Short mmCIF file of C-alpha atoms in Angstrom, two decimals:
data_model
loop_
_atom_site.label_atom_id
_atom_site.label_comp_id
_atom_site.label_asym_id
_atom_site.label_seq_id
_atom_site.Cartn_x
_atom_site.Cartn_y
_atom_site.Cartn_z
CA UNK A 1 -7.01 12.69 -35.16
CA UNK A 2 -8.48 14.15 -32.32
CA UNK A 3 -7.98 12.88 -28.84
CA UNK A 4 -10.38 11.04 -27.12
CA UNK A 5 -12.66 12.36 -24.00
CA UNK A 6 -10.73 10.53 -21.35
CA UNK A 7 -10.87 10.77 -17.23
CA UNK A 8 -7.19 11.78 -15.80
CA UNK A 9 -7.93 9.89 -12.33
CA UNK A 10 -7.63 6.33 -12.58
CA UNK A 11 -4.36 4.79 -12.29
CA UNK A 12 -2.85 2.85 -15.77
CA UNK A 13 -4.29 -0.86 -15.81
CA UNK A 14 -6.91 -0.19 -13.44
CA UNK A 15 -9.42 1.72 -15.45
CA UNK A 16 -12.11 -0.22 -13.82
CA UNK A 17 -11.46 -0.23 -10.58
CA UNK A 18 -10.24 3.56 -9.89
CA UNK A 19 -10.15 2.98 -5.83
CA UNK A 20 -7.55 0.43 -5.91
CA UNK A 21 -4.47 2.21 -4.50
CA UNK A 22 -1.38 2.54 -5.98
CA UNK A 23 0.78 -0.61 -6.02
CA UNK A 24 4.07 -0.24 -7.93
CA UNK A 25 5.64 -4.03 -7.43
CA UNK A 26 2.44 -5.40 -9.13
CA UNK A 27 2.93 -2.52 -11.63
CA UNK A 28 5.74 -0.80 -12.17
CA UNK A 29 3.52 2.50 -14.06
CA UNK A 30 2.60 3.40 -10.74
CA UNK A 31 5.47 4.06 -9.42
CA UNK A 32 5.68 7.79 -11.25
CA UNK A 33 1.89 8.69 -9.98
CA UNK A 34 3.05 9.10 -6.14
CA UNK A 35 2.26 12.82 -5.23
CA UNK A 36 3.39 14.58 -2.20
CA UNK A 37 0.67 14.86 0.34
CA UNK A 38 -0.47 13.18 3.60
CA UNK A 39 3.74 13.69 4.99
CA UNK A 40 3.92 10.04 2.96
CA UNK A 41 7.29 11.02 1.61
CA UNK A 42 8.97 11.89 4.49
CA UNK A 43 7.40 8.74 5.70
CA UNK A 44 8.58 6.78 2.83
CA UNK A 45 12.56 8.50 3.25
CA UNK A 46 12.58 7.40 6.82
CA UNK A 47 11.98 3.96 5.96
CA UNK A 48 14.29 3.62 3.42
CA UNK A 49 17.06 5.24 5.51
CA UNK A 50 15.90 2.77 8.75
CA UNK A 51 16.37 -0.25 5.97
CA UNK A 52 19.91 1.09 4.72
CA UNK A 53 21.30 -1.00 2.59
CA UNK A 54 19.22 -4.47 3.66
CA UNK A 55 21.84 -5.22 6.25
CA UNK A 56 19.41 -5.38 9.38
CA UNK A 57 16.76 -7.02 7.20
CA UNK A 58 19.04 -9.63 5.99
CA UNK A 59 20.02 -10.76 9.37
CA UNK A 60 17.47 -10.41 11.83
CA UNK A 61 14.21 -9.37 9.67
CA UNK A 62 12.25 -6.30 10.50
CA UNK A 63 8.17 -5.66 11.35
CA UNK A 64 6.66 -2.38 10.10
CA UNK A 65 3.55 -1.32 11.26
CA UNK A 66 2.19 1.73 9.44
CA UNK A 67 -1.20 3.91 11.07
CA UNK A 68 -2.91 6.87 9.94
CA UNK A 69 -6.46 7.16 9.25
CA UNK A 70 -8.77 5.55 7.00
CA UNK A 71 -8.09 6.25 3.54
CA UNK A 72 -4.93 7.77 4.16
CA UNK A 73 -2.55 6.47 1.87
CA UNK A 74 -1.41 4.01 4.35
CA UNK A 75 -2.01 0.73 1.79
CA UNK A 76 0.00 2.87 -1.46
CA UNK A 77 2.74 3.74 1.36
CA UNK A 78 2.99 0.12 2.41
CA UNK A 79 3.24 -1.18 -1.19
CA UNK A 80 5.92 1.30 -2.38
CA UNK A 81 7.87 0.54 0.29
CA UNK A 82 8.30 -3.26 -0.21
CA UNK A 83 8.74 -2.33 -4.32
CA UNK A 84 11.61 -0.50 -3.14
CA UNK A 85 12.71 -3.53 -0.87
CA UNK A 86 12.34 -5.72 -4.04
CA UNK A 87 14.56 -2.87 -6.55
CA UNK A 88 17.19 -2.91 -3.65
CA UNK A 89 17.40 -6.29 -3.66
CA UNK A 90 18.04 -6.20 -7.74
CA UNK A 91 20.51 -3.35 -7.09
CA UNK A 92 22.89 -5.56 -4.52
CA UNK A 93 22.43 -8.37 -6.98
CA UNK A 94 23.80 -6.57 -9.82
CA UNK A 95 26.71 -4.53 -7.88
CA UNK A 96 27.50 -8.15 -6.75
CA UNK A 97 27.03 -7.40 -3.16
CA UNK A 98 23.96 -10.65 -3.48
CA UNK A 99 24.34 -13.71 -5.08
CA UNK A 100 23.67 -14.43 -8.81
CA UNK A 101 20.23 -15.71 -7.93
CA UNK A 102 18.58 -12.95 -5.43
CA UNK A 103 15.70 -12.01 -5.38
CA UNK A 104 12.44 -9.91 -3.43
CA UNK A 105 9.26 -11.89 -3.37
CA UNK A 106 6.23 -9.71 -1.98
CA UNK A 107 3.17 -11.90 -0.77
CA UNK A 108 0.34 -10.05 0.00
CA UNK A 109 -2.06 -12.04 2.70
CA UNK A 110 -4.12 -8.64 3.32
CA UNK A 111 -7.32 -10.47 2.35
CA UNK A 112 -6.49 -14.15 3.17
CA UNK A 113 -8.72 -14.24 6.39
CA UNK A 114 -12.42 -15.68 6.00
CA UNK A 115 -15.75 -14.03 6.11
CA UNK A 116 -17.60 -14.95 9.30
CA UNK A 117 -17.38 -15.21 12.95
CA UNK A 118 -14.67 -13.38 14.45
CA UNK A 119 -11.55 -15.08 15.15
CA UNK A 120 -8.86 -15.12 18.19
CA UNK A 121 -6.02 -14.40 17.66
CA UNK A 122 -4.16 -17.72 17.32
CA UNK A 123 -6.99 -19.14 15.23
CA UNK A 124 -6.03 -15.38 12.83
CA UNK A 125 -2.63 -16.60 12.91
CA UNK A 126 -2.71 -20.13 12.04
CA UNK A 127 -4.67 -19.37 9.22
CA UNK A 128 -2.03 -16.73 8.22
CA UNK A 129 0.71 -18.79 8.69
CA UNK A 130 -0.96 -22.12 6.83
CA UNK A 131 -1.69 -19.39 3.59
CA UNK A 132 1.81 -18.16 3.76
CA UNK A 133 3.47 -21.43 3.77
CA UNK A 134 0.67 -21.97 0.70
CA UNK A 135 2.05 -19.10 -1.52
CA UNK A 136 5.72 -19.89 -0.75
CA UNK A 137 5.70 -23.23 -2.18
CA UNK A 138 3.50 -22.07 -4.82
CA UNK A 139 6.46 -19.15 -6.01
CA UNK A 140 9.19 -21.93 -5.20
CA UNK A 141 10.71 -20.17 -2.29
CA UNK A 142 11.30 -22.83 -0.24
CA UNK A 143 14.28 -25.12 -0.03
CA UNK A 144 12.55 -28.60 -0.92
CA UNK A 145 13.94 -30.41 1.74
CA UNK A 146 12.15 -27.59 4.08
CA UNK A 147 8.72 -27.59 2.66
CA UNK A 148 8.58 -31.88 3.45
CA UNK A 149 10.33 -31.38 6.63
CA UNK A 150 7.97 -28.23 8.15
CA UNK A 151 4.95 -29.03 6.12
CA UNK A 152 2.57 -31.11 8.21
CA UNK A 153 3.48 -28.06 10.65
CA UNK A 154 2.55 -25.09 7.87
CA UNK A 155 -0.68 -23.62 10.11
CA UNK A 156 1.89 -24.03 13.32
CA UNK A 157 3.14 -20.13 13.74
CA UNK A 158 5.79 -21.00 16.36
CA UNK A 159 7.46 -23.85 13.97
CA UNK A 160 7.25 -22.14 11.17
CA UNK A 161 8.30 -18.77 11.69
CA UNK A 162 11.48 -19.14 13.56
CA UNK A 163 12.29 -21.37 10.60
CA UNK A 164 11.50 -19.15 7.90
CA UNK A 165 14.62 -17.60 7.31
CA UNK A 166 16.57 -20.68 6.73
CA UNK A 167 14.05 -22.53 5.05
CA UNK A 168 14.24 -19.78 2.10
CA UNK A 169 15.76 -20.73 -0.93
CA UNK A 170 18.73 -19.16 -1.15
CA UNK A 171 19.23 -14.76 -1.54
CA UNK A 172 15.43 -14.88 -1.48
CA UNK A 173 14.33 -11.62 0.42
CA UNK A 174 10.58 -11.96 1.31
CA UNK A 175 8.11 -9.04 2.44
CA UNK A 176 5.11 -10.18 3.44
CA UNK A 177 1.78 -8.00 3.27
CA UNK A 178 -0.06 -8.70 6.93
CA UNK A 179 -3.92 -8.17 7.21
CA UNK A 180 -4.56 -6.11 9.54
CA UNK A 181 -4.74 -6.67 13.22
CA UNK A 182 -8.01 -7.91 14.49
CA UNK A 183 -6.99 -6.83 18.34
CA UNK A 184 -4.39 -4.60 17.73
CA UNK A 185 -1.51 -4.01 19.71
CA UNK A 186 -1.62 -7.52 21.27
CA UNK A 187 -1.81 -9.15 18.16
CA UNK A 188 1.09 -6.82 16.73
CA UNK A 189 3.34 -7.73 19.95
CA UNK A 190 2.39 -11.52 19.12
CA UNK A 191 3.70 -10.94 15.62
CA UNK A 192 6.48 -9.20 15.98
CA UNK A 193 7.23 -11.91 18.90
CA UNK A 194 7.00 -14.98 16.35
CA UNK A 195 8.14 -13.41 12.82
CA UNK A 196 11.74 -12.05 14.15
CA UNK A 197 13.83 -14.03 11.05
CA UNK A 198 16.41 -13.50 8.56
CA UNK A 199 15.26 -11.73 5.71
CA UNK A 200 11.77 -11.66 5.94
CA UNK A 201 10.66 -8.26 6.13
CA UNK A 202 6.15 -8.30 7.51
CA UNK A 203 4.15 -5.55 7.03
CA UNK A 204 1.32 -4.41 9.07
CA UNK A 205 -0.97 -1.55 8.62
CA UNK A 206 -4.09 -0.02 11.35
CA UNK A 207 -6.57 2.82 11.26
CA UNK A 208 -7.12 2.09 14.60
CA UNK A 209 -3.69 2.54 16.64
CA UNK A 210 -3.47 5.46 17.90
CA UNK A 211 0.10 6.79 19.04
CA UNK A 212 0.15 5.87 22.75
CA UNK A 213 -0.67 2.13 21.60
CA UNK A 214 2.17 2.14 19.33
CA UNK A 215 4.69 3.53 21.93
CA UNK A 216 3.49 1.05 23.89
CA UNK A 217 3.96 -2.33 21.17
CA UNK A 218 7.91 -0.67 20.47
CA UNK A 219 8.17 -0.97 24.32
CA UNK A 220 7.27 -4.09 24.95
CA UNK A 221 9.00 -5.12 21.78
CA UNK A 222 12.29 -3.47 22.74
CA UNK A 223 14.01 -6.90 23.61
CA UNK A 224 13.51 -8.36 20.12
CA UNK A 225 13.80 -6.25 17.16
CA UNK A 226 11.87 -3.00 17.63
CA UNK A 227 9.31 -2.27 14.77
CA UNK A 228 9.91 0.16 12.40
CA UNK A 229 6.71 2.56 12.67
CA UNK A 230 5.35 5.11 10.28
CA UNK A 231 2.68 7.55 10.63
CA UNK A 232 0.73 9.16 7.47
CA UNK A 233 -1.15 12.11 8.24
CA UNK A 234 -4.30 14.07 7.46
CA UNK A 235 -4.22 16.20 4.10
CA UNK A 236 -2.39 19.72 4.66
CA UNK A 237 -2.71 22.63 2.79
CA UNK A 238 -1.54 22.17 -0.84
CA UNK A 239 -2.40 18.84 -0.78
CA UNK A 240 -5.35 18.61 -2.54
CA UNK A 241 -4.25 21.23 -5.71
CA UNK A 242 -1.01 19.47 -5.86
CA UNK A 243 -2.85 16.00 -6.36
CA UNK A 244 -5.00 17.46 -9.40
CA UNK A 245 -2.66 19.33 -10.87
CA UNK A 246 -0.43 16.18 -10.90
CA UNK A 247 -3.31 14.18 -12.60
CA UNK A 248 -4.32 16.28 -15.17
CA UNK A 249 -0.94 17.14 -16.48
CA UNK A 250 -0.26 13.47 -16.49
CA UNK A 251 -2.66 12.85 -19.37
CA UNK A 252 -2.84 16.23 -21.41
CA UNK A 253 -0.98 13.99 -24.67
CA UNK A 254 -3.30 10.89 -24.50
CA UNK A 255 -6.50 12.23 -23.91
CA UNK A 256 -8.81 15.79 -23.62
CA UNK A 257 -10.50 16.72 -20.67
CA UNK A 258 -11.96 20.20 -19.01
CA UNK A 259 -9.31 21.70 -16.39
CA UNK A 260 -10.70 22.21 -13.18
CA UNK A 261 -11.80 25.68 -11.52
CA UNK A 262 -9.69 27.49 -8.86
CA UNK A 263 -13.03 27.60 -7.08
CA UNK A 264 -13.64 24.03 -7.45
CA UNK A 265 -10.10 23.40 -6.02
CA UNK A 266 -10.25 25.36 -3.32
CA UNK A 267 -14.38 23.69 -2.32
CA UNK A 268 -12.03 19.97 -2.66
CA UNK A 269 -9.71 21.85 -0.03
CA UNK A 270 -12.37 22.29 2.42
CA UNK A 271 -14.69 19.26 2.13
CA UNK A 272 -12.12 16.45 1.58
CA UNK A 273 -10.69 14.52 4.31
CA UNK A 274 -7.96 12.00 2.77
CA UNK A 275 -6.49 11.36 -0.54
CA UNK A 276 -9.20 8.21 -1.19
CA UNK A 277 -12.10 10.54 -0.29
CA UNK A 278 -10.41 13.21 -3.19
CA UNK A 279 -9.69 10.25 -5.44
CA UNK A 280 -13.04 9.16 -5.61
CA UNK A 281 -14.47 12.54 -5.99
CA UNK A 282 -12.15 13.61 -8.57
CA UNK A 283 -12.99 10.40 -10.26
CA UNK A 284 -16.76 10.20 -10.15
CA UNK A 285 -17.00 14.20 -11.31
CA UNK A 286 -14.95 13.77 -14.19
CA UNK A 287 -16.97 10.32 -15.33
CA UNK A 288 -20.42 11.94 -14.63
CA UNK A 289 -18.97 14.45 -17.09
CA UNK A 290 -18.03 12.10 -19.63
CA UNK A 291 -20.87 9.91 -19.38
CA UNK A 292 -23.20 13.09 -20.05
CA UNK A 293 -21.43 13.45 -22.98
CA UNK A 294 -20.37 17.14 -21.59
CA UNK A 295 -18.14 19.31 -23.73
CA UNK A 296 -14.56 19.14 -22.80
CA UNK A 297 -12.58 21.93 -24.98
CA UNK A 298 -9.94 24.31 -23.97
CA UNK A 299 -12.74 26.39 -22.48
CA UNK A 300 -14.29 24.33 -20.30
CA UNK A 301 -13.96 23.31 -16.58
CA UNK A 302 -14.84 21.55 -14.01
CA UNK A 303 -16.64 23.41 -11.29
CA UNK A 304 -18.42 23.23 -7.87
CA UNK A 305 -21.79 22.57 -9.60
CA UNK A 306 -20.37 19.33 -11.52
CA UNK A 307 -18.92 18.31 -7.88
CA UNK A 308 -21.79 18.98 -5.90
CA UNK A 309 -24.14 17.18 -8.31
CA UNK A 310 -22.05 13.87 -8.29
CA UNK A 311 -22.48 14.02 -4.62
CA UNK A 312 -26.42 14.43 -5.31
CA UNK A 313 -26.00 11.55 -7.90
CA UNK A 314 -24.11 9.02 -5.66
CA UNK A 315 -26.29 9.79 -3.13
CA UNK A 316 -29.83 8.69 -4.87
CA UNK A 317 -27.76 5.77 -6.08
CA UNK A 318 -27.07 4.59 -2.86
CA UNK A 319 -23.20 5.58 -3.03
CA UNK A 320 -22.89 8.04 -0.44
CA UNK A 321 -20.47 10.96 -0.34
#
């Protein structure tokens, strides 16, 4: 039977929306398709060593804020850390180091803030903090006798967060996805401030922090519990053939599709900026192809020409490059 013409980019379940970014706890698939580039495993290894074995998390809580540029990686580097939060927390439980009944819960409030006006910053955190308290009763992680006693307080940030920890059920390790800050550093300091708690575990990510405002949050932070901060970086050399060669071997047994051209490779090298501008070239050249109906045999490949007209394509449609 012969294989079917099939495009190596998008990531398994999420055929239809190929930009998502990679999110292992929601799906565990994705956890293989993480590829070297951007520094985000170095990144990744010195979070995991700064967690250790939960201890910190488990007593105190922890912040981590995460920067880089836009379209980084910073989102697929924020959710493989809290999957690994959420195994770890499995791991203790079965070496008996947990109880019987722990468990990670990731909430993700990234997109829980309202269209419209622009908010301050308590009004950003009430609303936070009232949609938290939302999706904790709705996974049953609260003790009942906490969600009557601190629930005509739930959009109340200073009641509720100093609370948090206790009011968990019990061995219940949260990690909470954070949108991200509408003014920046103060709002991170105001955060960090509020959310210090027994394992919970906030995450925060910013395009728009650059490194002398983050030295300067961990300073003023420095007499609660410092956040953890990671950094991905701009593509480096490699990168971008390492990414593609990882995607199309991933596929060569389910599917056929042209290879691409050294020269195409090397054009990517040049032109692209971050892995989400290379994702959703990589993605959009290889559909054009298929949706022309283009030949796809041992023979062919992709080359600068298919590239440079899905730019010309996306650009009478309105999509930009």
């Amino acid at each position: 039977m012969t294989k079917p013409w099939l495009n190596p980019f998008p990531l398994p379940g999420w055929q239809r929306t190929p930009m998502r970014p990679l999110c292992p706890w929601k799906n565990a698939g994705h956890r293989e398709f993480y590829v070297t580039v951007d520094d985000s495993d170095f990144q990744f290894d010195d979070f995991t060593q700064q967690m250790g074995d939960l201890s910190a998390l488990l007593a105190e809580g922890r912040l981590v804020l995460v920067t880089g540029e836009s379209g980084c990686g910073k989102t697929a580097l924020v959710h493989r850390c809290a999957d690994w939060v959420v195994r770890e927390v499995d791991r203790l439980r079965e070496n008996r180091e947990l109880g019987p009944n722990a468990r990670g819960l990731v909430l993700d409030l990234t997109g829980c803030l309202p269209d419209g006006p622009a908010q301050s910053i308590e009004e950003r955190a009430a609303h936070v903090c009232d949609e938290l308290f939302g999706r904790l009763v709705d996974n049953e992680a609260l003790r009942p006798q906490a969600v009557e006693q601190l629930g005509p307080d739930r959009d109340t940030p200073r009641r509720i967060y100093p609370r948090l920890g206790a009011a968990l059920t019990e061995d219940l390790v949260l990690v909470v996805l954070l949108p991200t800050p509408g003014e920046l550093a103060a709002e991170v300091v105001q955060y960090a401030r509020a959310f210090a708690g027994p394992k919970v575990l906030f995450m925060a990510e910013s395009d728009l922090l650059d490194p002398d405002e983050v030295a300067d949050v961990v300073r003023q932070l420095e007499a609660w519990v410092p956040p953890l901060t990671l950094h991905v970086g701009a593509l480096e050399e490699g990168d971008v053939r390492r990414f593609v060669e990882d995607r199309l071997e991933r596929h060569s047994m389910v599917g056929r599709y042209p290879r691409m051209s050294d020269e195409a490779i090397e054009f990517l090298t040049r032109w692209a900026k971050s892995v989400a501008q290379l994702q959703r070239t990589l993605h959009g050249t290889y559909e054009s192809r298929r949706s022309l109906g283009l030949s796809c045999g041992e023979g062919d490949v992709v080359t600068v020409d298919d590239i440079v007209a899905f730019f010309n394509n996306g650009s009478r449609n309105g999509l930009g490059k």
